[in-house]
JSON list of C-alpha atoms in Angstrom, two decimals:
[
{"chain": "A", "resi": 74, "resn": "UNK", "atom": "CA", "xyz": [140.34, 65.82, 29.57]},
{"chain": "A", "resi": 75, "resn": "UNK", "atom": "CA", "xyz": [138.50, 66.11, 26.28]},
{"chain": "A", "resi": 76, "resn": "UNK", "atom": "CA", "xyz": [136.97, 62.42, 25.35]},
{"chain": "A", "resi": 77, "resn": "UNK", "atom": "CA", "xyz": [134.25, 61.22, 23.10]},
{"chain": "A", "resi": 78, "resn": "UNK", "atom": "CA", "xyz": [132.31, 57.37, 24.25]},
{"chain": "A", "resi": 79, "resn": "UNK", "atom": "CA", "xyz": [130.49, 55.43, 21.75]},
{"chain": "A", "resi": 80, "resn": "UNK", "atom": "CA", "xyz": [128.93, 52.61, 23.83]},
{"chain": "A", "resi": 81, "resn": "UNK", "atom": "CA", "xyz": [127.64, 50.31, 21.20]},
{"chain": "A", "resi": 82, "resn": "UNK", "atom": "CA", "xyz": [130.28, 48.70, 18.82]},
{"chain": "A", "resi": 83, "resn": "UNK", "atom": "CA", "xyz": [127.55, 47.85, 16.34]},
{"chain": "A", "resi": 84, "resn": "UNK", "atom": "CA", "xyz": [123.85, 48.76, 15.88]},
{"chain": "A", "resi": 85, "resn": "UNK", "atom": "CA", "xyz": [121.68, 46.43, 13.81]},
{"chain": "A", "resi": 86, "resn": "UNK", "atom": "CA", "xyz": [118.45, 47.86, 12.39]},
{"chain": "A", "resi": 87, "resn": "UNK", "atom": "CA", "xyz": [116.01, 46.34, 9.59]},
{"chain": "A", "resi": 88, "resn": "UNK", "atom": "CA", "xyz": [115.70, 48.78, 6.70]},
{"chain": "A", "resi": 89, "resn": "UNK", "atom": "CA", "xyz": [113.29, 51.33, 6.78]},
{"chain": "A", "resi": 90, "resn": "UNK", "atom": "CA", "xyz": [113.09, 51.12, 10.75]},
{"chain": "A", "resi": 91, "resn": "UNK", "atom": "CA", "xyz": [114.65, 54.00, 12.41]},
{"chain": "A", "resi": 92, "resn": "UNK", "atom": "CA", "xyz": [117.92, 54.35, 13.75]},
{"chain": "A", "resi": 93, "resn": "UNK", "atom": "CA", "xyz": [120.05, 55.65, 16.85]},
{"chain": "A", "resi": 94, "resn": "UNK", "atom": "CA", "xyz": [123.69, 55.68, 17.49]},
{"chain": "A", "resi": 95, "resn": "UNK", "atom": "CA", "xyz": [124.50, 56.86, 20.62]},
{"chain": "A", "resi": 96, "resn": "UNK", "atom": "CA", "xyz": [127.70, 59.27, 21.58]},
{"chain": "A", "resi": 97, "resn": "UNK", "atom": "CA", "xyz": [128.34, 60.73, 24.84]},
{"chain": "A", "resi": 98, "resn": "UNK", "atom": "CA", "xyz": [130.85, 63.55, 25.22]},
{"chain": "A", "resi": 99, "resn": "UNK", "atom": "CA", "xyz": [133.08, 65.35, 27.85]},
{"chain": "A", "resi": 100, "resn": "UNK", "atom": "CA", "xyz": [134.53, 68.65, 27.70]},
{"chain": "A", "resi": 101, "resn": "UNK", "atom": "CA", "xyz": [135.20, 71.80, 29.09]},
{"chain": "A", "resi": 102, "resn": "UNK", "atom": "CA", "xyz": [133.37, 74.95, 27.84]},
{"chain": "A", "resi": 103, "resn": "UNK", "atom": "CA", "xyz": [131.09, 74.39, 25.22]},
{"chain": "A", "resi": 104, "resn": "UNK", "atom": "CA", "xyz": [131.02, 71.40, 22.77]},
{"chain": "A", "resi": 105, "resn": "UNK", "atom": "CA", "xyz": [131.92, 71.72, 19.13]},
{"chain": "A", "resi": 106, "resn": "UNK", "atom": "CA", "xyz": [130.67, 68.23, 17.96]},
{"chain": "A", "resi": 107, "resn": "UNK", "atom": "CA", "xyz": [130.88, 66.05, 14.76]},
{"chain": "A", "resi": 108, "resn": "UNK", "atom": "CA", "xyz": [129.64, 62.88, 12.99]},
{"chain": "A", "resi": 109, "resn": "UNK", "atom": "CA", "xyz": [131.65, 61.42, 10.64]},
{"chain": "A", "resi": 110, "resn": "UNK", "atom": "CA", "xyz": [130.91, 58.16, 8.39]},
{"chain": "A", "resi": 111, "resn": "UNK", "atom": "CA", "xyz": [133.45, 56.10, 7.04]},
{"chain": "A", "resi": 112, "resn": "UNK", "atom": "CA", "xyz": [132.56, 53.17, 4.07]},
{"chain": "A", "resi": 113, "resn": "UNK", "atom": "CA", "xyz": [134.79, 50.51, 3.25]},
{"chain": "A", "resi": 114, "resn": "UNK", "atom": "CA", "xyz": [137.77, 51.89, 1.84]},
{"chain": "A", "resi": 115, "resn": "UNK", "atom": "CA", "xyz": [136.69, 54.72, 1.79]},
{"chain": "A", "resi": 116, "resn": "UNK", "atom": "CA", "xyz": [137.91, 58.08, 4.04]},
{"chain": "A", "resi": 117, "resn": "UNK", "atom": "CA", "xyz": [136.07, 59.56, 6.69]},
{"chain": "A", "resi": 118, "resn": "UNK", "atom": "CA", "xyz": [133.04, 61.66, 5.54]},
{"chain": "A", "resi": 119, "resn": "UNK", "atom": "CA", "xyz": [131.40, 65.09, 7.20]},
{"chain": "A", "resi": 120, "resn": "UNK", "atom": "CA", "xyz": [127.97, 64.32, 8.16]},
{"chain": "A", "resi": 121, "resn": "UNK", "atom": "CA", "xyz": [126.98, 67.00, 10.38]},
{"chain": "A", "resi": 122, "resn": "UNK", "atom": "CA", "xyz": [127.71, 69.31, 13.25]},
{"chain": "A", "resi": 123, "resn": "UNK", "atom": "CA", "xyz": [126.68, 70.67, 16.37]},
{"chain": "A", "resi": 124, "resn": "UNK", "atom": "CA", "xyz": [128.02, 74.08, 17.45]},
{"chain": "A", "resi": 125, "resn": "UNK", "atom": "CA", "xyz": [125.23, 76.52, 18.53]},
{"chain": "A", "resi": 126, "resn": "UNK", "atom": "CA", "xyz": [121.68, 76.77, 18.27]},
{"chain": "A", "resi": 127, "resn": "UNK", "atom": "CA", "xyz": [119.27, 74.27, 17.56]},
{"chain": "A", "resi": 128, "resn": "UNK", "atom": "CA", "xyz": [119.38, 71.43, 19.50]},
{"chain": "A", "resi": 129, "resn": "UNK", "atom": "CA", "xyz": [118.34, 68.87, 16.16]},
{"chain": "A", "resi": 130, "resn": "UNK", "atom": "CA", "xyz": [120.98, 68.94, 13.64]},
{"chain": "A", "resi": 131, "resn": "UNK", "atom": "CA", "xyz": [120.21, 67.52, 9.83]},
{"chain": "A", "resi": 132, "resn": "UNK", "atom": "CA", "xyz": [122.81, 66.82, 8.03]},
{"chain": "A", "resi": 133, "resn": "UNK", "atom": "CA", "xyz": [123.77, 64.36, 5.01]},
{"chain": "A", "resi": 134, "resn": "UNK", "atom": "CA", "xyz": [121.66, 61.40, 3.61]},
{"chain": "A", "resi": 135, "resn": "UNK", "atom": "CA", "xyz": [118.94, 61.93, 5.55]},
{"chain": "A", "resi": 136, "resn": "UNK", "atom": "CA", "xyz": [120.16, 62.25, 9.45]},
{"chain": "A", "resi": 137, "resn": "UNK", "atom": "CA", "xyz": [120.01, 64.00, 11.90]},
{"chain": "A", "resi": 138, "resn": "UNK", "atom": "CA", "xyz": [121.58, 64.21, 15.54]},
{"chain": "A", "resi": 139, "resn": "UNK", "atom": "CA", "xyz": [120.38, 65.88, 19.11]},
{"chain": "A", "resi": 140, "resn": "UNK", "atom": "CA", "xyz": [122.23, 67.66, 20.93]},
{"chain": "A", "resi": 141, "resn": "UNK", "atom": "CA", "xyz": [121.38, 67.29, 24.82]},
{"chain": "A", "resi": 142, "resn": "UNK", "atom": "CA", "xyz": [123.27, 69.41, 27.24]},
{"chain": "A", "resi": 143, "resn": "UNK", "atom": "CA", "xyz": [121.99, 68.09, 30.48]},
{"chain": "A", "resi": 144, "resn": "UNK", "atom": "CA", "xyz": [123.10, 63.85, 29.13]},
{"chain": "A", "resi": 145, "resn": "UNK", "atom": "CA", "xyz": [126.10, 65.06, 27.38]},
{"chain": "A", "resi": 146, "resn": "UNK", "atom": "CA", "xyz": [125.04, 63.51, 24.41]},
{"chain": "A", "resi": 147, "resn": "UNK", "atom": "CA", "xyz": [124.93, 63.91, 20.48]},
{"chain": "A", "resi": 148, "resn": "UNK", "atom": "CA", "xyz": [123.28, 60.88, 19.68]},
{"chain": "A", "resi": 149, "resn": "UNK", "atom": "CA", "xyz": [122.70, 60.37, 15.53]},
{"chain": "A", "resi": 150, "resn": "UNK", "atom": "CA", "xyz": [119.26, 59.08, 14.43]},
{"chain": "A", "resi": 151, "resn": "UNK", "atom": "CA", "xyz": [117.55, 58.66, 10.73]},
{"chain": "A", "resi": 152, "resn": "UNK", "atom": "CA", "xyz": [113.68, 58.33, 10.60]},
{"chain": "A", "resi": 153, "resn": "UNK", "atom": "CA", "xyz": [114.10, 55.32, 8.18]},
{"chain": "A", "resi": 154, "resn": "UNK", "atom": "CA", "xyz": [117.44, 53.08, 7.59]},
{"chain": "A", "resi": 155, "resn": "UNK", "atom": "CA", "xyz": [118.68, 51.72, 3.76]},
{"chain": "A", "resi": 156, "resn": "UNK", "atom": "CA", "xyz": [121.04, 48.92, 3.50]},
{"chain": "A", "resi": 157, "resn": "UNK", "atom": "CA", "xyz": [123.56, 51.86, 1.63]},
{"chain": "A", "resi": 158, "resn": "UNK", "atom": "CA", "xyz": [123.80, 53.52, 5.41]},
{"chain": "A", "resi": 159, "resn": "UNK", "atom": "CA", "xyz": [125.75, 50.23, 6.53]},
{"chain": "A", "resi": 160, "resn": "UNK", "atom": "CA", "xyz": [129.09, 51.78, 8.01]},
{"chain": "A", "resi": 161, "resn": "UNK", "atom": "CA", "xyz": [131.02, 52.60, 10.42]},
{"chain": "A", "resi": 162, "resn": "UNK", "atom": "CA", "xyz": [130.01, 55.97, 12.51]},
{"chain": "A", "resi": 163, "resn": "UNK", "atom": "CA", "xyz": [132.70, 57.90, 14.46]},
{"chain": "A", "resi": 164, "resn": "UNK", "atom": "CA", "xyz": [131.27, 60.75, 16.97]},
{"chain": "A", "resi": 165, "resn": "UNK", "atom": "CA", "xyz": [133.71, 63.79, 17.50]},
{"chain": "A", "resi": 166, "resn": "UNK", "atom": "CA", "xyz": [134.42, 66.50, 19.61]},
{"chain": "A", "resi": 167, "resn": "UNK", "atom": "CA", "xyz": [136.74, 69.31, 18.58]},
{"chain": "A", "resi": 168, "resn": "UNK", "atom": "CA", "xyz": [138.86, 70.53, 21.39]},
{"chain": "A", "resi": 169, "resn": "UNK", "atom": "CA", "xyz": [141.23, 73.90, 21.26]},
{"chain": "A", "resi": 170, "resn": "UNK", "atom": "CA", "xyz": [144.93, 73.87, 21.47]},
{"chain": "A", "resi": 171, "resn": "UNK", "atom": "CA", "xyz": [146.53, 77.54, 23.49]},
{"chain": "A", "resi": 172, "resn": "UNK", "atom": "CA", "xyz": [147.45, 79.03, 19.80]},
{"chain": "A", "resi": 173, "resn": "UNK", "atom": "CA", "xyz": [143.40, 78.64, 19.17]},
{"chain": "A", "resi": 174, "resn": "UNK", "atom": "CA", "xyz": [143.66, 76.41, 16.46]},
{"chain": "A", "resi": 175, "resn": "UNK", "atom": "CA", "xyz": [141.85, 72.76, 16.82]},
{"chain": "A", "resi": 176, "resn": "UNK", "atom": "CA", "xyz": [142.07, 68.89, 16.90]},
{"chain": "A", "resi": 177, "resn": "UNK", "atom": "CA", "xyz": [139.25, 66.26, 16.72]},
{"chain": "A", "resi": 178, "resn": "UNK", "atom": "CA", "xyz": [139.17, 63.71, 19.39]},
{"chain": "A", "resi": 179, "resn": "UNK", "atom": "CA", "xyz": [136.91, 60.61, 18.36]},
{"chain": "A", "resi": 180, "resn": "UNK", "atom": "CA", "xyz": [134.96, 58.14, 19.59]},
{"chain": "A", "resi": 181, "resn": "UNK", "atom": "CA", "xyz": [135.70, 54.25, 18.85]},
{"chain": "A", "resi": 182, "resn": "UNK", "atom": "CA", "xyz": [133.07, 54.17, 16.35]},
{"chain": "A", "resi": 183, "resn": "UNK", "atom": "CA", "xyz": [130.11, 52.00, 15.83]},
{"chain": "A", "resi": 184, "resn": "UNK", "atom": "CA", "xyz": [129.25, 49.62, 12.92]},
{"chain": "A", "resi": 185, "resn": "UNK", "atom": "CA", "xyz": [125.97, 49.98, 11.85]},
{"chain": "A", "resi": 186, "resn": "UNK", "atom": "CA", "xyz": [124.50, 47.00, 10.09]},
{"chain": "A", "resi": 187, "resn": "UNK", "atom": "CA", "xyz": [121.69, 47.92, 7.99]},
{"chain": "A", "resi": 188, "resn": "UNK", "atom": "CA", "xyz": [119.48, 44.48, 7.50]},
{"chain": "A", "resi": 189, "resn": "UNK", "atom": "CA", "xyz": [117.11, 44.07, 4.22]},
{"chain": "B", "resi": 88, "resn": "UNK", "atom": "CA", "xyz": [138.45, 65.28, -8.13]},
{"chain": "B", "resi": 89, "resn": "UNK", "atom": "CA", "xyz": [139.17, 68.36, -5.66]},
{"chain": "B", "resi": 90, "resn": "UNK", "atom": "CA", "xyz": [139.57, 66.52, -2.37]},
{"chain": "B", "resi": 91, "resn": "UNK", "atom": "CA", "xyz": [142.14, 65.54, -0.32]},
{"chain": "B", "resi": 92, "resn": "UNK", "atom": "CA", "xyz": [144.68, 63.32, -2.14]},
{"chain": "B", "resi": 93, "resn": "UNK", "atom": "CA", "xyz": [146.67, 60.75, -0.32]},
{"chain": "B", "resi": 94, "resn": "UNK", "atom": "CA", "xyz": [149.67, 58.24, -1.97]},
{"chain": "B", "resi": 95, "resn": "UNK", "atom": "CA", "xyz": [149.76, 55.39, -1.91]},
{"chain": "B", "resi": 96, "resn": "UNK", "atom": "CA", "xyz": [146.86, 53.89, -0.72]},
{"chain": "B", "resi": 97, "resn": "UNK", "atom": "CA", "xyz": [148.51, 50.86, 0.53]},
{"chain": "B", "resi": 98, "resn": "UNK", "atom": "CA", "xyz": [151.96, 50.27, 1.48]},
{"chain": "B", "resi": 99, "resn": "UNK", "atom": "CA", "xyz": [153.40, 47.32, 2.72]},
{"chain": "B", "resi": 100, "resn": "UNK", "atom": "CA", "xyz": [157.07, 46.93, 3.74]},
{"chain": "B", "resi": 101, "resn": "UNK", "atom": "CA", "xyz": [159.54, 44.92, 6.14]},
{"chain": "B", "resi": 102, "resn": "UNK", "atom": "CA", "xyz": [160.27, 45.90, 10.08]},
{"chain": "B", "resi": 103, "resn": "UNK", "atom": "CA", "xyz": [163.00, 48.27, 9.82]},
{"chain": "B", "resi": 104, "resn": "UNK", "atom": "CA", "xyz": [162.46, 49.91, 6.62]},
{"chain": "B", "resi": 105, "resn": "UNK", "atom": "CA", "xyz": [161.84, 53.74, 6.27]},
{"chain": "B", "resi": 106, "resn": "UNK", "atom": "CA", "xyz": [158.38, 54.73, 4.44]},
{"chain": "B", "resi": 107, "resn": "UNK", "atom": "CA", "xyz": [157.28, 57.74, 3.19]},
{"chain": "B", "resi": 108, "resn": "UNK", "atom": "CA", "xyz": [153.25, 58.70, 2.39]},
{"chain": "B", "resi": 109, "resn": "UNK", "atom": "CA", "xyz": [152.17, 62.01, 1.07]},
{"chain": "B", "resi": 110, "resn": "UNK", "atom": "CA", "xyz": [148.90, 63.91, 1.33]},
{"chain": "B", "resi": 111, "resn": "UNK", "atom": "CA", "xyz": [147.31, 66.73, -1.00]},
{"chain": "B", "resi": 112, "resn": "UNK", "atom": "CA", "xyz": [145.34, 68.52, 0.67]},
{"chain": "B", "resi": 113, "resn": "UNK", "atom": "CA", "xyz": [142.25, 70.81, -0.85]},
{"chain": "B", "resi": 114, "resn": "UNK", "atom": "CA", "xyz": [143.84, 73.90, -2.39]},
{"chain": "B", "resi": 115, "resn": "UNK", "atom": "CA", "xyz": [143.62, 76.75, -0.63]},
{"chain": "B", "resi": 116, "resn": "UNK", "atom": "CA", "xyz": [143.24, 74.90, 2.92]},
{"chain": "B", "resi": 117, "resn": "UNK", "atom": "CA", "xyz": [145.60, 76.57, 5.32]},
{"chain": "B", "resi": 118, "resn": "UNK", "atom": "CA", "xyz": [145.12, 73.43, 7.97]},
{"chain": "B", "resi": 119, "resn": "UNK", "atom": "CA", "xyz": [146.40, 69.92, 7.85]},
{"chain": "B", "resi": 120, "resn": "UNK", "atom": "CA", "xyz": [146.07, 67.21, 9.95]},
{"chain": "B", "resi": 121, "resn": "UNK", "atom": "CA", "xyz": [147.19, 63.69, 9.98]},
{"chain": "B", "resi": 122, "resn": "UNK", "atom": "CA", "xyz": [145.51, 60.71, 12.38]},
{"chain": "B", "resi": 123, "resn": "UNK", "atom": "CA", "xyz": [146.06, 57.55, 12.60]},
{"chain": "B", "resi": 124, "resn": "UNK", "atom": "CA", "xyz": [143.54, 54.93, 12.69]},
{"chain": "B", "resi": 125, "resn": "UNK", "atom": "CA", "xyz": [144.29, 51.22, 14.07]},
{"chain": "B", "resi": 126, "resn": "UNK", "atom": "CA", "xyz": [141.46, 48.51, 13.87]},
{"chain": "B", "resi": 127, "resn": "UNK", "atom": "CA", "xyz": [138.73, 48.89, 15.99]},
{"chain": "B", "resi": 128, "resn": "UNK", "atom": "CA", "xyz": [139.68, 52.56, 16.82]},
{"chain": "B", "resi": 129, "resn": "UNK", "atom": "CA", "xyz": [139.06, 55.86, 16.04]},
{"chain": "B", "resi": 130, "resn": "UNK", "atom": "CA", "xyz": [141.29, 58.59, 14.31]},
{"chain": "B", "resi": 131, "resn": "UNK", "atom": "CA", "xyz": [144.16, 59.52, 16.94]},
{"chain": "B", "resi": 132, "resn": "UNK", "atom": "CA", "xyz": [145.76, 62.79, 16.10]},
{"chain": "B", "resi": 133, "resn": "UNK", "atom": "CA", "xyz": [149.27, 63.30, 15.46]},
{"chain": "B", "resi": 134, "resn": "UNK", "atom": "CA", "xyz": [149.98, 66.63, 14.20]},
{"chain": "B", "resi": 135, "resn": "UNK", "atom": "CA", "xyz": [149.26, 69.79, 12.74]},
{"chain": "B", "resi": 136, "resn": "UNK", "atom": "CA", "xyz": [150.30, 71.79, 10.11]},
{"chain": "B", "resi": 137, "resn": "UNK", "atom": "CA", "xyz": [149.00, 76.02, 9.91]},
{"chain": "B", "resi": 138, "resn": "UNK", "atom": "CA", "xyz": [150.42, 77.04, 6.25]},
{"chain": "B", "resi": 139, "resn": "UNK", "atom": "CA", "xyz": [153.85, 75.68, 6.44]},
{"chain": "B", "resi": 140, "resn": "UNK", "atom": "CA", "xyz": [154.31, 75.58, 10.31]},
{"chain": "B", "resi": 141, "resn": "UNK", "atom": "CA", "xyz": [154.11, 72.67, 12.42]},
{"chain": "B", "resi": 142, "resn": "UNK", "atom": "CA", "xyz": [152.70, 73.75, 15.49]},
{"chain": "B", "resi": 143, "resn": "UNK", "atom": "CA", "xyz": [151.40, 70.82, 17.36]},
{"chain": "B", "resi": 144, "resn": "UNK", "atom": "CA", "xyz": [152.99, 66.82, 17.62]},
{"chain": "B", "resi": 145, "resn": "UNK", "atom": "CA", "xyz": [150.99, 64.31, 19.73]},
{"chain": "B", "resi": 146, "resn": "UNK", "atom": "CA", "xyz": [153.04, 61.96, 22.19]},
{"chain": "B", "resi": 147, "resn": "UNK", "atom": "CA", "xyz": [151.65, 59.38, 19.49]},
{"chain": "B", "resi": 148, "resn": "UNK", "atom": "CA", "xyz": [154.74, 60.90, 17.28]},
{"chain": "B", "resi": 149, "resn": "UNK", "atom": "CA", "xyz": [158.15, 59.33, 18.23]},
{"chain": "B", "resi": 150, "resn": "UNK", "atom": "CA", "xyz": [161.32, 60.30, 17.08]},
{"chain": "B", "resi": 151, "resn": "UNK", "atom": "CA", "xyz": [160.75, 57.97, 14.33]},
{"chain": "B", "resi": 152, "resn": "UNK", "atom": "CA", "xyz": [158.39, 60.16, 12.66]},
{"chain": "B", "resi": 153, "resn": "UNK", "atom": "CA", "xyz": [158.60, 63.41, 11.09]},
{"chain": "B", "resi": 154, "resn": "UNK", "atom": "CA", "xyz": [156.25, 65.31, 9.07]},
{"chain": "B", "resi": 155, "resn": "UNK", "atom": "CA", "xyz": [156.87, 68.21, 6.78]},
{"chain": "B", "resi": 156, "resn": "UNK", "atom": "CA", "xyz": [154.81, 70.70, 4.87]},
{"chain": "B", "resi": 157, "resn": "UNK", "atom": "CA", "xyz": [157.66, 72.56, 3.01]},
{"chain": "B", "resi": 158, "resn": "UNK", "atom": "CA", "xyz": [155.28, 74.67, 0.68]},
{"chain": "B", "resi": 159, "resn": "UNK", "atom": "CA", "xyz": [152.24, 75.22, 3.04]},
{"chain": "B", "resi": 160, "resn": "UNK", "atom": "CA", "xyz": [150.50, 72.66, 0.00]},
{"chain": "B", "resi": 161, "resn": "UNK", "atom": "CA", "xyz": [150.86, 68.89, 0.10]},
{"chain": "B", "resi": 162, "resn": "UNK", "atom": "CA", "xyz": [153.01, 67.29, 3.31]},
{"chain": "B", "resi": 163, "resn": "UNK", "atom": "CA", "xyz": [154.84, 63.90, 3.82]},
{"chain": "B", "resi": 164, "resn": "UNK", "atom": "CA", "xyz": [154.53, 62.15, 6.53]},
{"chain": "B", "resi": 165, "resn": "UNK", "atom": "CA", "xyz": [157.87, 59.52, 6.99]},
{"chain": "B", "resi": 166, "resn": "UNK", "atom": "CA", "xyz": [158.65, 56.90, 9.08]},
{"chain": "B", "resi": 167, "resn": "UNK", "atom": "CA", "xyz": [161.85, 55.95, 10.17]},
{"chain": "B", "resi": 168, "resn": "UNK", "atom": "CA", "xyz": [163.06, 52.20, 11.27]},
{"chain": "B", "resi": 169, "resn": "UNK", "atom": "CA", "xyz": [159.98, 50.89, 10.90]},
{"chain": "B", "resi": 170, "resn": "UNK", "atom": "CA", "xyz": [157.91, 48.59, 13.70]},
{"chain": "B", "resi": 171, "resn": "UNK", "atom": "CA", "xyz": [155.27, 46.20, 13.49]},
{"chain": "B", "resi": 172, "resn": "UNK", "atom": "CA", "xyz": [153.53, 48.40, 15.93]},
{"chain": "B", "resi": 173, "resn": "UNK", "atom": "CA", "xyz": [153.15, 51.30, 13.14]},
{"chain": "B", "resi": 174, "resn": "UNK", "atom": "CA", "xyz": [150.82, 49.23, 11.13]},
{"chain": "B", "resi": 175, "resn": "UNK", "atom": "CA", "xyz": [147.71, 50.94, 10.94]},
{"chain": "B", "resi": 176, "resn": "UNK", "atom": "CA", "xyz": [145.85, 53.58, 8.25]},
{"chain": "B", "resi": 177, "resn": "UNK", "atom": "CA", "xyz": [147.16, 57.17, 8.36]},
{"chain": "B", "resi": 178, "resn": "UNK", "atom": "CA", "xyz": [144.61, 59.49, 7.62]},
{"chain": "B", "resi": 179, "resn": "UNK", "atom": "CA", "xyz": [145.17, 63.11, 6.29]},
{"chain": "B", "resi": 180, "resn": "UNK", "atom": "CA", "xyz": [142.57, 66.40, 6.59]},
{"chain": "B", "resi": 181, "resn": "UNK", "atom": "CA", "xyz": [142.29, 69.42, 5.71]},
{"chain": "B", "resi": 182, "resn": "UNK", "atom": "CA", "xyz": [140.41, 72.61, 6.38]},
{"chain": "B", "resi": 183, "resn": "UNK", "atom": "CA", "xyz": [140.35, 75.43, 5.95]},
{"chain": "B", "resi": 184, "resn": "UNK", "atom": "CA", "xyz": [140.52, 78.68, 8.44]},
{"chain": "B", "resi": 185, "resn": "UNK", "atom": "CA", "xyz": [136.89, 79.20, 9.18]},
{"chain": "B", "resi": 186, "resn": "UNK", "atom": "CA", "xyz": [134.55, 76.79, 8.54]},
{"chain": "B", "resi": 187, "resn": "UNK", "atom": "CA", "xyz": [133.86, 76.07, 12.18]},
{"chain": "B", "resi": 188, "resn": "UNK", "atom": "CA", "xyz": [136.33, 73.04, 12.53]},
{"chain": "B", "resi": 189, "resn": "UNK", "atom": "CA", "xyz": [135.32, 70.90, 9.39]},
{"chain": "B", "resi": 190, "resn": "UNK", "atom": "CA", "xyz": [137.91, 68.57, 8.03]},
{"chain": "B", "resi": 191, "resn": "UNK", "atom": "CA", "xyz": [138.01, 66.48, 5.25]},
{"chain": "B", "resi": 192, "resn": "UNK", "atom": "CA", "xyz": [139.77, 63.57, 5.39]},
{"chain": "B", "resi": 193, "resn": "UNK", "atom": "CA", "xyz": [141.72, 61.89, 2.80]},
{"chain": "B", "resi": 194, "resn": "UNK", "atom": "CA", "xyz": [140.97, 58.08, 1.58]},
{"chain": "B", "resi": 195, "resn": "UNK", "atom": "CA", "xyz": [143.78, 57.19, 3.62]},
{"chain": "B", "resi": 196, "resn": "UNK", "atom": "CA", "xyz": [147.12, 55.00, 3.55]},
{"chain": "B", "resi": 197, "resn": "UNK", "atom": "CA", "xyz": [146.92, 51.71, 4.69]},
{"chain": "B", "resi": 198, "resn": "UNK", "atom": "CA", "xyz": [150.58, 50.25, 6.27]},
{"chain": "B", "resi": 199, "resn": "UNK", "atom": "CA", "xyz": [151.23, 47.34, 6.72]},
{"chain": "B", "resi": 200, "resn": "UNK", "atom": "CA", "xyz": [154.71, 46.10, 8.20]},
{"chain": "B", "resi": 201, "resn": "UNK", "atom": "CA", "xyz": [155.86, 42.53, 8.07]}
]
């Protein structure tokens, strides 16, 4: 079965340190995979995505995420935190239903607590 | 604002009650999706919507629920007899054919029953 683990339930970082949150995947075939913020009261916002190529993804606001076939990770990073990344960070995987059309499974997300 | 549009935002109503949200997807978006989203979790899908066709329910979905998209536009998403249990936000996406699996999300509906 398709599945998505985010290990850490929150990260803290000082601002203007750098950043990881971590996101291990499992599927079959190759991985089409996602990060997605969401901000308080706010919906769930498209960072980036993974589907071929490069292995270092940059996406919105400054991150970026790795790709790492033999770990079976997609782990997100930023080169220098602000306060205003403080959210929560859902991982993603999208897996195929027979018709070909798709579905997202998520991880559990992890808070990330940006600290001035 | 040309995003997906979801009302109401929050909805709060008694065990046994029927509710009804609805979600507006971005135009031209053939896909829809609705999750749900309990504390401390992440989106769970529940179904999806090509054009006007629902072609895939999660287990999540009991008979309770039932979700329409009569125009291939916006859907409605309703819930029958109500249970505590069904508290939680209810997310709806969109996207569109190609775009390598994007979806934008809605702001969400938050239930709550009591």
């Amino acid at each position: 079965a398709q599945s998505v683990a985010q290990p850490e339930d929150q990260v803290n970082v000082a601002e203007g340190n750098p950043l990881t949150v971590k996101c291990t995947y499992s599927v079959s075939g190759n991985p089409y995979l996602f990060w997605y913020v969401q901000y308080p009261n706010r919906g769930l916002q498209f960072l980036l995505k993974y589907i071929t190529g490069d292995n270092l993804v940059k996406g919105s606001y400054g991150f970026e995420a790795e790709f790492n076939k033999s770990q079976t990770s997609f782990h997100l990073k930023k080169p220098s935190a602000l306060v205003s990344d403080s959210a929560l960070y859902f991982c993603a995987v999208r897996t195929m239903f027979s018709g070909g059309y798709n579905k997202l499974i998520f991880g559990a997300g992890t808070r990330l607590a940006v600290h001035p | 604002d040309t995003g997906v549009s979801q009302n109401p935002r929050h909805k709060i109503t008694k065990r046994g009650q029927n509710v009804t949200f609805r979600c507006d997807p971005i135009s031209e978006h053939n896909r829809l999706y609705w999750y749900r989203q309990t504390l401390g979790q992440g989106p769970e899908f529940l179904t999806y919507f090509q054009n006007e066709a629902q072609l895939e329910k999660s287990r999540l979905l009991s008979d309770r629920f039932s979700a329409e998209r009569p125009k291939g536009s916006f859907s409605t998403l309703e819930i029958q007899r109500t249970e505590q249990g069904d508290s939680a936000m209810y997310l709806c996406a969109s996207s569109p054919v190609i775009g390598q699996g994007v979806a934008f999300f809605g702001q969400g509906t938050r239930l709550t029953v009591v």
